[in-house]
Amino acid sequence: MEGRLIDVKGKKLYIEYQNSFANKPTIVFLHDSLGCTQLWRDFPVKLSQATECNVLVYDRLGYGKSHPMLTHERENDYMEKEADVLNELLIELNLNEVILFGHSDGGTIALIAASKYPEKVQALICEAGHIFVEDITVKGVKDALTAYQTTNLPERLQKYHGDKVEMMVKAWTEIWLSERFKTWNIEYLLKNITPPLLFIQGENDEYGTLEQVEKTVAQVSGNAEKFIIPDIGHTPHKEIPNIVLGKSVEFIKNQL
């Protein structure tokens, strides 16, 4: 897929968009808190081909090949704001029928977007998303910050994010480790989610317990399905790509 920068209300975002299938929805991929378009590797293209749906992958501001963040400081509602940016991007590209696939922070953003803009979202797949803060999440972020400070993680991230790495890591870790973020909770939005939902989570997810899944599935208004995978951590689509791909294909085909 060819990539380009697009202006979304003054934000220069990098997108890769493939529009090959007429009258089919577009699967929109939403990356995690240290992710970007490149780090999805070939998963989006494989899902697009298997479902014969179009595909859009993009880097949020401050990530990958998008322009830098203006500041590392974030409010508690930063993911709600990202759902609004997603909506503005869809308006810019004239996309009115999408299927969201979000991982981690991207999974949360997918849930919020589906709650705020249900008329545009035909279905959504949330992989390892969060609806509230748990002790295991805080520990996971602390461990990631320690790895950033003591291993070659900065160099590995630089390959994908260039000189934006330090601000990106600071933005993620500071908000999640702050006292004020412990009260963050989006359960009140879940009743507004009417499109079909597939929630994928590894049983050994180091950033969240299965309570994230159970409480989400129980509170959305649309049909909801959970796919819990034993012996798998926070990134099922990388750890067991073929299984996650197969399940996602089956779910999406049921919505077409």
CSV table of C-alpha atoms in Angstrom, one decimal:
chain,number,residue,atom,x,y,z
A,1,MET,CA,0.0,0.0,0.0
A,2,GLU,CA,1.2,3.5,-0.8
A,3,GLY,CA,1.4,5.9,2.0
A,4,ARG,CA,0.9,9.7,2.1
A,5,LEU,CA,0.4,12.6,4.6
A,6,ILE,CA,-3.1,14.0,4.9
A,7,ASP,CA,-4.1,17.2,6.7
A,8,VAL,CA,-6.9,16.5,9.2
A,9,LYS,CA,-7.9,19.8,10.9
A,10,GLY,CA,-4.3,21.0,10.9
A,11,LYS,CA,-2.8,17.7,11.9
A,12,LYS,CA,-0.5,16.0,9.4
A,13,LEU,CA,-1.2,12.3,9.6
A,14,TYR,CA,0.4,9.5,7.7
A,15,ILE,CA,-2.1,7.1,6.1
A,16,GLU,CA,-2.0,4.0,3.9
A,17,TYR,CA,-5.3,3.5,2.1
A,18,GLN,CA,-6.3,0.8,-0.3
A,19,ASN,CA,-9.6,1.1,-2.0
A,20,SER,CA,-9.8,-1.9,-4.3
A,21,PHE,CA,-13.3,-3.3,-3.5
A,22,ALA,CA,-16.3,-1.5,-4.8
A,23,ASN,CA,-19.3,-1.2,-2.4
A,24,LYS,CA,-17.4,-2.8,0.4
A,25,PRO,CA,-16.6,-1.3,3.9
A,26,THR,CA,-13.2,-0.2,4.9
A,27,ILE,CA,-11.3,-1.9,7.7
A,28,VAL,CA,-9.6,0.9,9.8
A,29,PHE,CA,-6.6,-0.2,11.9
A,30,LEU,CA,-5.9,1.7,15.2
A,31,HIS,CA,-2.4,1.0,16.6
A,32,ASP,CA,-1.4,0.7,20.3
A,33,SER,CA,0.5,3.2,22.5
A,34,LEU,CA,3.9,2.6,21.0
A,35,GLY,CA,2.7,1.4,17.6
A,36,CYS,CA,2.3,2.7,14.1
A,37,THR,CA,1.3,1.7,10.6
A,38,GLN,CA,4.6,-0.2,9.9
A,39,LEU,CA,4.3,-2.3,13.1
A,40,TRP,CA,1.1,-3.9,11.9
A,41,ARG,CA,3.3,-5.6,9.2
A,42,ASP,CA,1.2,-7.6,6.7
A,43,PHE,CA,-1.8,-8.2,8.9
A,44,PRO,CA,-4.0,-5.5,7.5
A,45,VAL,CA,-3.4,-6.5,3.9
A,46,LYS,CA,-4.1,-10.2,4.7
A,47,LEU,CA,-7.4,-9.3,6.5
A,48,SER,CA,-8.3,-7.0,3.6
A,49,GLN,CA,-7.7,-9.7,1.0
A,50,ALA,CA,-9.4,-12.5,3.0
A,51,THR,CA,-12.6,-10.4,3.5
A,52,GLU,CA,-12.5,-8.5,0.2
A,53,CYS,CA,-12.8,-5.2,2.2
A,54,ASN,CA,-10.9,-2.0,1.7
A,55,VAL,CA,-8.3,-1.1,4.3
A,56,LEU,CA,-7.0,2.1,6.0
A,57,VAL,CA,-4.1,2.2,8.3
A,58,TYR,CA,-2.8,5.4,9.9
A,59,ASP,CA,-0.4,6.8,12.4
A,60,ARG,CA,-1.8,9.0,15.1
A,61,LEU,CA,-0.2,12.4,15.7
A,62,GLY,CA,3.3,11.9,17.3
A,63,TYR,CA,3.7,8.3,15.9
A,64,GLY,CA,5.3,6.6,13.0
A,65,LYS,CA,5.5,8.9,10.0
A,66,SER,CA,2.9,11.5,11.2
A,67,HIS,CA,4.0,14.9,12.4
A,68,PRO,CA,5.1,15.2,16.1
A,69,MET,CA,2.8,15.9,19.0
A,70,LEU,CA,2.8,19.5,20.1
A,71,THR,CA,3.2,18.4,23.8
A,72,HIS,CA,3.7,15.2,25.8
A,73,GLU,CA,1.0,16.4,28.2
A,74,ARG,CA,-2.3,14.6,28.0
A,75,GLU,CA,-5.7,15.0,29.7
A,76,ASN,CA,-7.7,12.0,31.0
A,77,ASP,CA,-9.8,12.2,27.9
A,78,TYR,CA,-7.0,11.9,25.3
A,79,MET,CA,-8.4,8.7,23.8
A,80,GLU,CA,-11.9,10.3,23.5
A,81,LYS,CA,-10.1,13.1,21.5
A,82,GLU,CA,-8.4,10.6,19.3
A,83,ALA,CA,-11.8,9.1,18.5
A,84,ASP,CA,-12.9,12.5,17.3
A,85,VAL,CA,-9.7,12.8,15.1
A,86,LEU,CA,-10.6,9.4,13.6
A,87,ASN,CA,-14.0,10.7,12.8
A,88,GLU,CA,-12.5,13.8,11.1
A,89,LEU,CA,-10.2,11.5,9.1
A,90,LEU,CA,-13.1,9.5,7.9
A,91,ILE,CA,-14.9,12.7,6.9
A,92,GLU,CA,-11.8,13.8,5.0
A,93,LEU,CA,-11.6,10.5,3.1
A,94,ASN,CA,-15.4,10.4,2.7
A,95,LEU,CA,-15.7,7.0,4.4
A,96,ASN,CA,-19.2,6.4,5.8
A,97,GLU,CA,-19.1,2.6,6.4
A,98,VAL,CA,-16.1,1.3,8.3
A,99,ILE,CA,-15.1,-1.7,10.4
A,100,LEU,CA,-12.7,-0.8,13.2
A,101,PHE,CA,-9.8,-3.0,14.3
A,102,GLY,CA,-8.0,-1.5,17.3
A,103,HIS,CA,-5.2,-2.9,19.5
A,104,SER,CA,-4.6,-1.7,23.1
A,105,ASP,CA,-5.1,2.1,23.1
A,106,GLY,CA,-6.3,1.6,19.6
A,107,GLY,CA,-8.9,-0.9,20.9
A,108,THR,CA,-10.1,1.7,23.4
A,109,ILE,CA,-10.3,4.4,20.7
A,110,ALA,CA,-12.3,2.0,18.6
A,111,LEU,CA,-14.8,1.4,21.4
A,112,ILE,CA,-15.2,5.2,22.0
A,113,ALA,CA,-15.6,5.9,18.3
A,114,ALA,CA,-18.3,3.2,18.0
A,115,SER,CA,-20.1,4.8,20.9
A,116,LYS,CA,-19.9,8.3,19.5
A,117,TYR,CA,-20.3,7.6,15.8
A,118,PRO,CA,-22.3,4.4,15.6
A,119,GLU,CA,-23.9,5.3,12.2
A,120,LYS,CA,-20.4,5.1,10.6
A,121,VAL,CA,-19.2,1.9,12.3
A,122,GLN,CA,-20.5,-1.3,10.8
A,123,ALA,CA,-18.6,-3.5,13.3
A,124,LEU,CA,-15.6,-3.4,15.5
A,125,ILE,CA,-12.8,-5.7,16.7
A,126,CYS,CA,-11.2,-4.6,20.0
A,127,GLU,CA,-8.0,-6.4,20.8
A,128,ALA,CA,-6.7,-6.0,24.4
A,129,GLY,CA,-8.5,-2.7,24.9
A,130,HIS,CA,-9.1,-1.0,28.2
A,131,ILE,CA,-12.3,0.5,29.7
A,132,PHE,CA,-10.8,1.3,33.2
A,133,VAL,CA,-7.4,1.3,34.9
A,134,GLU,CA,-6.2,-1.8,36.7
A,135,ASP,CA,-3.2,-2.4,38.9
A,136,ILE,CA,-1.8,-4.9,36.3
A,137,THR,CA,-2.0,-2.1,33.7
A,138,VAL,CA,0.0,0.3,35.8
A,139,LYS,CA,2.6,-2.4,36.5
A,140,GLY,CA,2.8,-3.2,32.7
A,141,VAL,CA,3.4,0.5,31.9
A,142,LYS,CA,6.0,0.7,34.7
A,143,ASP,CA,7.8,-2.4,33.4
A,144,ALA,CA,7.7,-0.9,29.8
A,145,LEU,CA,9.3,2.3,31.1
A,146,THR,CA,12.0,0.4,32.9
A,147,ALA,CA,12.7,-1.5,29.7
A,148,TYR,CA,12.9,1.9,27.9
A,149,GLN,CA,15.4,3.1,30.4
A,150,THR,CA,17.6,0.0,30.7
A,151,THR,CA,17.5,-1.8,27.3
A,152,ASN,CA,17.9,-1.0,23.6
A,153,LEU,CA,14.1,-0.3,23.3
A,154,PRO,CA,14.7,3.4,22.4
A,155,GLU,CA,16.8,2.4,19.4
A,156,ARG,CA,14.3,-0.2,18.4
A,157,LEU,CA,11.4,2.3,18.5
A,158,GLN,CA,13.5,5.0,16.7
A,159,LYS,CA,13.5,2.8,13.6
A,160,TYR,CA,9.7,3.4,13.4
A,161,HIS,CA,9.1,6.7,15.0
A,162,GLY,CA,12.4,8.6,14.4
A,163,ASP,CA,13.1,11.5,16.7
A,164,LYS,CA,9.5,11.4,18.2
A,165,VAL,CA,10.3,8.5,20.5
A,166,GLU,CA,11.1,10.3,23.7
A,167,MET,CA,7.9,12.5,23.6
A,168,MET,CA,5.8,9.5,22.6
A,169,VAL,CA,7.0,7.4,25.5
A,170,LYS,CA,6.7,10.3,27.9
A,171,ALA,CA,3.1,11.0,26.8
A,172,TRP,CA,2.1,7.4,27.3
A,173,THR,CA,3.8,6.6,30.6
A,174,GLU,CA,3.2,9.9,32.4
A,175,ILE,CA,-0.6,9.8,32.0
A,176,TRP,CA,-1.0,6.1,32.8
A,177,LEU,CA,1.2,6.4,35.8
A,178,SER,CA,-0.4,9.6,37.1
A,179,GLU,CA,-2.6,9.6,40.2
A,180,ARG,CA,-5.4,11.4,38.3
A,181,PHE,CA,-5.7,8.8,35.6
A,182,LYS,CA,-6.6,6.0,38.1
A,183,THR,CA,-10.2,7.3,38.0
A,184,TRP,CA,-10.4,7.1,34.1
A,185,ASN,CA,-13.3,4.9,33.1
A,186,ILE,CA,-15.4,4.7,29.8
A,187,GLU,CA,-18.0,2.2,31.0
A,188,TYR,CA,-20.6,4.9,30.7
A,189,LEU,CA,-20.1,5.0,27.0
A,190,LEU,CA,-20.5,1.3,26.4
A,191,LYS,CA,-24.4,1.3,26.2
A,192,ASN,CA,-24.1,3.6,23.2
A,193,ILE,CA,-22.2,0.9,21.2
A,194,THR,CA,-24.8,-0.7,18.9
A,195,PRO,CA,-22.5,-2.2,16.1
A,196,PRO,CA,-21.5,-5.9,16.5
A,197,LEU,CA,-18.3,-6.3,18.6
A,198,LEU,CA,-15.6,-8.9,18.8
A,199,PHE,CA,-13.3,-8.6,21.8
A,200,ILE,CA,-10.0,-10.5,21.5
A,201,GLN,CA,-7.8,-10.9,24.5
A,202,GLY,CA,-4.9,-13.2,25.6
A,203,GLU,CA,-5.4,-14.8,29.0
A,204,ASN,CA,-1.8,-13.8,30.0
A,205,ASP,CA,-2.2,-10.2,28.9
A,206,GLU,CA,0.3,-8.2,31.0
A,207,TYR,CA,-1.7,-5.0,30.7
A,208,GLY,CA,-5.2,-6.1,31.7
A,209,THR,CA,-7.4,-8.9,33.2
A,210,LEU,CA,-10.3,-10.6,31.6
A,211,GLU,CA,-12.6,-8.2,33.5
A,212,GLN,CA,-11.9,-5.7,30.7
A,213,VAL,CA,-13.5,-8.1,28.3
A,214,GLU,CA,-16.4,-9.3,30.5
A,215,LYS,CA,-17.5,-5.9,31.6
A,216,THR,CA,-17.3,-4.6,28.0
A,217,VAL,CA,-19.3,-7.5,26.5
A,218,ALA,CA,-21.9,-7.2,29.2
A,219,GLN,CA,-22.6,-3.5,28.7
A,220,VAL,CA,-22.6,-2.8,25.0
A,221,SER,CA,-26.1,-2.7,23.3
A,222,GLY,CA,-25.1,-4.5,20.1
A,223,ASN,CA,-24.2,-8.2,19.7
A,224,ALA,CA,-20.9,-8.9,21.4
A,225,GLU,CA,-18.6,-11.9,21.2
A,226,LYS,CA,-15.4,-12.6,23.1
A,227,PHE,CA,-12.4,-14.6,21.9
A,228,ILE,CA,-10.2,-15.4,24.9
A,229,ILE,CA,-6.9,-17.1,24.0
A,230,PRO,CA,-4.9,-19.2,26.5
A,231,ASP,CA,-1.2,-18.8,27.0
A,232,ILE,CA,-1.1,-15.5,24.9
A,233,GLY,CA,-0.1,-12.0,26.1
A,234,HIS,CA,-1.0,-8.5,25.0
A,235,THR,CA,-0.5,-8.8,21.2
A,236,PRO,CA,-2.4,-11.8,19.9
A,237,HIS,CA,-2.2,-10.6,16.3
A,238,LYS,CA,1.6,-10.8,16.5
A,239,GLU,CA,1.9,-13.8,18.8
A,240,ILE,CA,-0.6,-16.0,16.8
A,241,PRO,CA,-1.4,-14.1,13.7
A,242,ASN,CA,-3.1,-16.9,11.8
A,243,ILE,CA,-5.5,-17.7,14.6
A,244,VAL,CA,-6.4,-14.0,15.1
A,245,LEU,CA,-6.7,-13.5,11.3
A,246,GLY,CA,-9.0,-16.5,11.0
A,247,LYS,CA,-11.3,-15.4,13.8
A,248,SER,CA,-11.4,-11.8,12.5
A,249,VAL,CA,-12.2,-13.0,8.9
A,250,GLU,CA,-15.1,-15.1,10.2
A,251,PHE,CA,-16.4,-12.3,12.3
A,252,ILE,CA,-16.2,-9.7,9.5
A,253,LYS,CA,-17.8,-12.0,6.9
A,254,ASN,CA,-20.8,-12.5,9.2
A,255,GLN,CA,-21.3,-8.7,9.2
A,256,LEU,CA,-21.2,-8.3,5.4
